[in-house]
């Protein structure tokens, strides 16, 4: 069973903010919320991760709901280079059930 | 180097031959994953190493696949008697640790084509 639910695709305009949602209603207390993205013909790239508090880094912001059952990845000003598949993953440790990639959200950026 | 290095970047092999794929993780990274990604598909877990612990091999699709990690650093994925369905991009990722607070860095992958 999928631990996270994401929209299959989203579309946004260049230079506008993008909010990518992720639902994870069965999250456990030890699960961190990780986001990765995969640009066309490349390996996945780490974006951001968090546990309970909102997080910011140079790539994006992660907003985590108070009950932790959902989160939102925020790209503050999308560029064409941000077009990718974005994966939201619950991760508490390594192994087969660790970093498990679902289908993700295909983000399309319109110029 | 600063990132995860995988070699070769591309490999074309004849059906039935053995191949070895190499992954150099970031220095000091103890956790290491191998995945494969077939064209247009998602990432399929293959094997996971953490420090000196026994690896989690539960994702290896058949006994033709094996992997080792020497000295807790370099890892090699070996596919014996390759088949056409083994054609895919093989990706390696490493992290400072296995706990949830560590993010993973991926290599650029090895594109394997079995002809």
Short mmCIF file of C-alpha atoms in Angstrom, two decimals:
data_model
loop_
_atom_site.label_atom_id
_atom_site.label_comp_id
_atom_site.label_asym_id
_atom_site.label_seq_id
_atom_site.Cartn_x
_atom_site.Cartn_y
_atom_site.Cartn_z
CA UNK A 1 0.00 0.00 0.00
CA UNK A 2 1.26 3.46 -0.88
CA UNK A 3 2.27 5.48 2.17
CA UNK A 4 1.92 8.80 0.35
CA UNK A 5 -0.59 10.18 -2.13
CA UNK A 6 0.34 12.80 -4.71
CA UNK A 7 -1.42 14.20 -7.77
CA UNK A 8 -0.23 12.57 -10.98
CA UNK A 9 0.59 15.89 -12.60
CA UNK A 10 0.51 19.63 -12.06
CA UNK A 11 1.08 22.58 -14.32
CA UNK A 12 2.43 26.01 -13.43
CA UNK A 13 3.79 29.08 -15.10
CA UNK A 14 7.38 30.14 -15.07
CA UNK A 15 8.36 32.61 -12.34
CA UNK A 16 5.28 31.78 -10.26
CA UNK A 17 5.21 29.86 -6.98
CA UNK A 18 4.34 26.17 -7.06
CA UNK A 19 2.73 24.23 -4.25
CA UNK A 20 3.05 20.46 -4.54
CA UNK A 21 0.81 18.58 -2.10
CA UNK A 22 1.37 15.22 -0.45
CA UNK A 23 -0.98 13.27 1.80
CA UNK A 24 0.38 10.78 4.29
CA UNK A 25 -2.41 10.04 6.71
CA UNK A 26 -0.72 6.90 8.15
CA UNK A 27 2.54 8.65 9.02
CA UNK A 28 4.22 7.35 12.17
CA UNK A 29 6.12 9.30 14.79
CA UNK A 30 9.50 8.21 13.43
CA UNK A 31 8.76 8.99 9.77
CA UNK A 32 10.60 11.89 8.21
CA UNK A 33 9.04 13.48 5.13
CA UNK A 34 11.52 13.48 2.26
CA UNK A 35 11.18 15.09 -1.17
CA UNK A 36 13.24 14.16 -4.20
CA UNK A 37 12.91 15.15 -7.83
CA UNK A 38 13.97 13.55 -11.05
CA UNK A 39 14.69 15.67 -14.08
CA UNK A 40 14.38 14.03 -17.50
CA UNK A 41 17.16 11.53 -18.20
CA UNK A 42 18.81 12.11 -14.82
CA UNK A 43 19.01 10.34 -11.48
CA UNK A 44 16.86 11.57 -8.59
CA UNK A 45 17.99 14.64 -6.70
CA UNK A 46 17.43 15.34 -3.00
CA UNK A 47 15.27 18.43 -2.45
CA UNK A 48 14.39 18.74 1.23
CA UNK A 49 13.25 16.80 4.28
CA UNK A 50 11.61 17.50 7.62
CA UNK A 51 10.06 15.90 10.67
CA UNK A 52 7.61 18.28 12.33
CA UNK A 53 8.63 21.87 11.70
CA UNK A 54 8.60 23.72 8.41
CA UNK A 55 11.94 23.70 6.64
CA UNK A 56 13.61 26.03 4.16
CA UNK A 57 16.68 25.55 2.00
CA UNK A 58 18.07 27.08 -1.14
CA UNK A 59 15.93 24.88 -3.36
CA UNK A 60 12.53 24.91 -1.71
CA UNK A 61 10.41 25.11 1.43
CA UNK A 62 8.56 22.30 3.12
CA UNK A 63 5.36 23.07 4.97
CA UNK A 64 4.19 20.30 7.30
CA UNK A 65 0.66 20.21 8.67
CA UNK A 66 0.31 20.32 12.42
CA UNK A 67 -1.06 16.76 12.52
CA UNK A 68 1.67 15.70 10.06
CA UNK A 69 -0.85 13.96 7.84
CA UNK A 70 -0.02 16.15 4.90
CA UNK A 71 2.77 18.35 3.63
CA UNK A 72 3.43 20.77 0.80
CA UNK A 73 6.60 21.36 -1.15
CA UNK A 74 6.87 24.99 -2.18
CA UNK A 75 8.98 26.20 -5.06
CA UNK A 76 8.99 29.94 -4.59
CA UNK A 77 9.65 30.95 -8.16
CA UNK A 78 9.50 28.17 -10.70
CA UNK A 79 11.86 28.05 -13.64
CA UNK A 80 11.81 25.79 -16.68
CA UNK A 81 14.58 23.81 -15.01
CA UNK A 82 12.16 22.82 -12.25
CA UNK A 83 10.15 20.66 -14.63
CA UNK A 84 10.56 17.18 -13.18
CA UNK A 85 8.84 14.35 -11.35
CA UNK A 86 8.62 15.18 -7.65
CA UNK A 87 8.50 12.35 -5.12
CA UNK A 88 7.20 12.64 -1.56
CA UNK A 89 8.53 9.78 0.59
CA UNK A 90 8.09 8.80 4.23
CA UNK A 91 11.41 7.57 5.53
CA UNK A 92 12.41 6.35 8.97
CA UNK A 93 15.32 4.06 8.14
CA UNK A 94 17.00 2.12 5.40
CA UNK A 95 16.14 -1.15 3.73
CA UNK A 96 13.48 -2.33 1.34
CA UNK A 97 10.77 -0.36 3.12
CA UNK A 98 13.01 2.67 3.47
CA UNK A 99 13.46 5.01 0.54
CA UNK A 100 10.52 3.81 -1.54
CA UNK A 101 9.61 5.77 -4.65
CA UNK A 102 5.99 5.93 -5.81
CA UNK A 103 4.78 7.51 -9.03
CA UNK A 104 5.29 11.11 -7.87
CA UNK A 105 3.91 14.30 -9.38
CA UNK A 106 4.93 15.27 -12.89
CA UNK A 107 5.41 19.05 -12.73
CA UNK A 108 5.05 20.89 -16.01
CA UNK A 109 6.29 24.47 -16.23
CA UNK A 110 4.88 26.69 -18.95
CA UNK A 111 7.05 29.55 -20.22
CA UNK B 1 34.83 13.58 -5.51
CA UNK B 2 31.95 15.57 -4.17
CA UNK B 3 29.20 13.34 -5.46
CA UNK B 4 28.26 9.70 -5.98
CA UNK B 5 30.16 8.33 -8.94
CA UNK B 6 28.91 5.44 -11.07
CA UNK B 7 30.76 3.63 -13.81
CA UNK B 8 30.46 2.93 -16.59
CA UNK B 9 27.88 5.51 -17.56
CA UNK B 10 26.78 3.33 -20.44
CA UNK B 11 27.19 -0.38 -21.04
CA UNK B 12 26.08 -2.43 -24.01
CA UNK B 13 26.46 -6.16 -23.57
CA UNK B 14 25.44 -9.31 -25.35
CA UNK B 15 22.79 -11.54 -23.89
CA UNK B 16 24.36 -14.17 -21.68
CA UNK B 17 27.42 -12.13 -20.71
CA UNK B 18 28.20 -11.01 -17.15
CA UNK B 19 28.44 -7.34 -16.26
CA UNK B 20 29.78 -5.41 -13.27
CA UNK B 21 28.48 -1.99 -12.33
CA UNK B 22 30.40 0.17 -9.91
CA UNK B 23 29.29 2.76 -7.37
CA UNK B 24 31.64 5.09 -5.48
CA UNK B 25 29.61 6.70 -2.68
CA UNK B 26 30.47 9.98 -1.03
CA UNK B 27 33.33 9.50 1.42
CA UNK B 28 32.03 8.76 4.91
CA UNK B 29 28.57 7.74 3.75
CA UNK B 30 27.60 4.49 5.43
CA UNK B 31 24.21 3.85 3.83
CA UNK B 32 23.98 2.79 0.20
CA UNK B 33 21.07 1.83 -2.07
CA UNK B 34 20.94 0.26 -5.51
CA UNK B 35 17.86 0.77 -7.66
CA UNK B 36 17.00 0.07 -11.26
CA UNK B 37 14.70 2.08 -13.49
CA UNK B 38 13.35 0.67 -16.71
CA UNK B 39 12.36 3.07 -19.48
CA UNK B 40 9.39 5.17 -18.40
CA UNK B 41 9.03 3.28 -15.13
CA UNK B 42 9.59 4.04 -11.46
CA UNK B 43 12.57 3.20 -9.29
CA UNK B 44 12.74 -0.44 -8.24
CA UNK B 45 14.64 -1.23 -5.04
CA UNK B 46 17.39 -3.82 -5.43
CA UNK B 47 19.65 -3.90 -2.39
CA UNK B 48 20.59 -1.81 0.65
CA UNK B 49 23.86 -1.66 2.62
CA UNK B 50 24.35 0.01 5.99
CA UNK B 51 27.81 0.01 7.52
CA UNK B 52 28.95 -3.49 8.44
CA UNK B 53 25.44 -4.88 8.80
CA UNK B 54 24.17 -7.67 6.57
CA UNK B 55 22.69 -6.12 3.42
CA UNK B 56 18.98 -6.16 2.67
CA UNK B 57 18.92 -8.16 -0.55
CA UNK B 58 15.17 -8.60 -0.69
CA UNK B 59 14.81 -6.57 -3.89
CA UNK B 60 17.21 -8.56 -6.06
CA UNK B 61 15.01 -10.01 -8.85
CA UNK B 62 16.86 -13.28 -9.32
CA UNK B 63 19.96 -15.18 -8.25
CA UNK B 64 21.73 -13.81 -11.32
CA UNK B 65 22.01 -10.53 -9.41
CA UNK B 66 24.49 -9.99 -6.60
CA UNK B 67 26.14 -7.03 -4.94
CA UNK B 68 28.93 -6.41 -2.53
CA UNK B 69 30.37 -3.47 -0.72
CA UNK B 70 34.05 -3.65 0.09
CA UNK B 71 35.43 -1.84 3.11
CA UNK B 72 32.15 -0.06 3.59
CA UNK B 73 32.86 2.12 0.59
CA UNK B 74 32.80 1.08 -3.07
CA UNK B 75 29.96 -1.18 -4.15
CA UNK B 76 29.67 -3.38 -7.21
CA UNK B 77 26.48 -4.82 -8.64
CA UNK B 78 27.05 -7.93 -10.73
CA UNK B 79 24.55 -9.37 -13.17
CA UNK B 80 25.37 -12.82 -14.48
CA UNK B 81 24.08 -14.26 -17.76
CA UNK B 82 22.37 -11.02 -18.69
CA UNK B 83 18.94 -11.09 -20.27
CA UNK B 84 17.21 -8.46 -22.39
CA UNK B 85 14.81 -7.66 -19.53
CA UNK B 86 17.83 -6.55 -17.48
CA UNK B 87 18.13 -3.49 -19.74
CA UNK B 88 17.57 -0.46 -17.53
CA UNK B 89 19.30 2.41 -15.76
CA UNK B 90 20.94 1.22 -12.56
CA UNK B 91 21.14 3.92 -9.89
CA UNK B 92 23.14 4.10 -6.70
CA UNK B 93 22.49 6.44 -3.76
CA UNK B 94 24.38 7.05 -0.53
CA UNK B 95 23.76 8.81 2.76
CA UNK B 96 25.63 9.70 5.96
CA UNK B 97 23.42 7.32 7.87
CA UNK B 98 20.30 5.26 7.72
CA UNK B 99 18.20 7.37 10.07
CA UNK B 100 15.38 9.47 8.72
CA UNK B 101 17.21 12.72 9.24
CA UNK B 102 19.68 12.07 6.44
CA UNK B 103 19.03 12.74 2.78
CA UNK B 104 20.40 10.60 -0.03
CA UNK B 105 22.64 11.66 -2.90
CA UNK B 106 22.17 9.79 -6.16
CA UNK B 107 24.65 9.02 -8.87
CA UNK B 108 23.92 9.62 -12.54
CA UNK B 109 23.37 5.93 -13.12
CA UNK B 110 24.62 3.26 -15.49
CA UNK B 111 22.50 2.69 -18.58
CA UNK B 112 22.67 -1.02 -19.34
CA UNK B 113 21.54 -2.30 -22.72
CA UNK B 114 21.45 -6.05 -23.34
CA UNK B 115 21.35 -6.95 -27.02
#
